[in-house]
CSV table of C-alpha atoms in Angstrom, one decimal:
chain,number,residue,atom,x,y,z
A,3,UNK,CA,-69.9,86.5,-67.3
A,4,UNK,CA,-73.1,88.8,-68.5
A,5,UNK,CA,-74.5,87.6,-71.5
A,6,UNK,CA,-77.8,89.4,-73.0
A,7,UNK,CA,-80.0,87.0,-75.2
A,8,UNK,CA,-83.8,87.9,-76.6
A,9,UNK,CA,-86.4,85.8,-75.7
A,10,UNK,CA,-90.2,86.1,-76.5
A,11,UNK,CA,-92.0,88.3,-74.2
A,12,UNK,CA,-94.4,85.3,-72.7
A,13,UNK,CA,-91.3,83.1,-71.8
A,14,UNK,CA,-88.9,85.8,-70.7
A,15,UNK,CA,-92.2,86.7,-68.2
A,16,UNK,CA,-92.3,83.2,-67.2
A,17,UNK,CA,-88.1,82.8,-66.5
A,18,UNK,CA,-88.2,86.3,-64.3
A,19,UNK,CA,-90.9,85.2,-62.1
A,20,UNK,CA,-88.9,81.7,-61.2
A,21,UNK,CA,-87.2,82.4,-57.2
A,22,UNK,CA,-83.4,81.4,-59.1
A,23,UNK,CA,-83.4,83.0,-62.7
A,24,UNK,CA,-79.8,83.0,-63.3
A,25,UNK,CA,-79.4,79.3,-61.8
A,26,UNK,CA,-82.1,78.0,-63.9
A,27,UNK,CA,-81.1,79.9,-67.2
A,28,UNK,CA,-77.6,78.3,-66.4
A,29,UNK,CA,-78.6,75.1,-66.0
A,30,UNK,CA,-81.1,74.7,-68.8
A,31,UNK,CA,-78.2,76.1,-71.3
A,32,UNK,CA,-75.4,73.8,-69.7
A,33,UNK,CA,-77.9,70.8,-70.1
A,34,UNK,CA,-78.5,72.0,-73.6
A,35,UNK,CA,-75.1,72.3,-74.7
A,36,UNK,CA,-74.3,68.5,-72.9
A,37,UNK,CA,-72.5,69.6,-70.4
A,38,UNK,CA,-72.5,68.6,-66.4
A,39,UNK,CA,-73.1,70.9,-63.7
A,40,UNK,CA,-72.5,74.7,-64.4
A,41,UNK,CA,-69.6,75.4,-62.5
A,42,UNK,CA,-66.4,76.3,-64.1
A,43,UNK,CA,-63.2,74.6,-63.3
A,44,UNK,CA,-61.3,75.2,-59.6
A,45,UNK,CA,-58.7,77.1,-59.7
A,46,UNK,CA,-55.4,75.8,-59.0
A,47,UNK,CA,-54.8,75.4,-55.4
A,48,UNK,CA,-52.9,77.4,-53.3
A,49,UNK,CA,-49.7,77.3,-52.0
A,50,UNK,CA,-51.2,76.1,-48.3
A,51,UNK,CA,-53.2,73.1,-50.0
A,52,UNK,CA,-50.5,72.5,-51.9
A,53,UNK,CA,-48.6,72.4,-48.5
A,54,UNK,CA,-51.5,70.5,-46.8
A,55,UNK,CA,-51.9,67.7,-49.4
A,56,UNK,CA,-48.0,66.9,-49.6
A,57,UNK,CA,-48.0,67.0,-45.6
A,58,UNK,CA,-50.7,64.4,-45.8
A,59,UNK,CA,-49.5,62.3,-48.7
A,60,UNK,CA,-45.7,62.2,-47.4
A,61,UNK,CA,-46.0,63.5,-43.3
A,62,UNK,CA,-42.4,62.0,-42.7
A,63,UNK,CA,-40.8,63.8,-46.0
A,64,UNK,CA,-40.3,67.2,-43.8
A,65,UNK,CA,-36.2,67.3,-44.1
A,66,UNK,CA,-35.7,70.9,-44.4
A,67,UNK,CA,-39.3,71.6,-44.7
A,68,UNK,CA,-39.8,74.0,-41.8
A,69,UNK,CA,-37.7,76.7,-42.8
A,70,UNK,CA,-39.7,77.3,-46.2
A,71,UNK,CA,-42.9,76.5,-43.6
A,72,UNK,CA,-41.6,79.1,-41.3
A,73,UNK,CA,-41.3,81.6,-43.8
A,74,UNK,CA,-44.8,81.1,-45.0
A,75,UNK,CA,-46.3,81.6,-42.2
A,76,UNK,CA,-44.5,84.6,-41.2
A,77,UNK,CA,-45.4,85.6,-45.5
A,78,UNK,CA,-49.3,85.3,-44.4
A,79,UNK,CA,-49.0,86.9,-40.7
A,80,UNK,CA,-47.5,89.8,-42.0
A,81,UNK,CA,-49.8,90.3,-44.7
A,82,UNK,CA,-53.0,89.6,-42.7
A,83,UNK,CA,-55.0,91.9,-40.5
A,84,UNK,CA,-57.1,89.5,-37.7
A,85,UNK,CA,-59.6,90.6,-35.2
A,86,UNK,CA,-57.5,91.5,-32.3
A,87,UNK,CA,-55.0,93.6,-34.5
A,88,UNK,CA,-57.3,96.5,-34.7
């Protein structure tokens, strides 16, 4: 997000010249405001870590699992170009 905000001339000098602006600008406001860190929330994960963390919470629960699997990965070949394609 862009967000435009006045600051006195001496200090907005002072905040340009810093080798980060943005970073520190964030961080001073997120500290301000209480908060931790100045990253916003992951998005959810996708499908394959879904896939990945249920592999490795449950790796014997794969009944009927490799169809859907199979599909998936034929899904993501299909709608990937690699390297060696061109």
């Amino acid at each position: 997000m862009q967000l435009t905000i006045r600051l006195p001339e001496d200090l907005g000098r002072r905040v340009r010249k810093l080798q980060d602006p943005e970073a520190f600008v964030a961080e001073a406001v997120s500290r301000a405001l209480g908060e931790r860190g100045t990253r916003e929330r992951p998005a959810a994960p996708s499908r394959w870590a879904r896939l990945a963390q249920r592999l490795e919470s449950d790796p014997r629960h794969l009944d009927g699992y490799s169809t859907q699997l199979n599909r998936a990965v034929r899904e993501f070949r299909d709608g990937s170009e690699f390297h060696h394609d061109r």
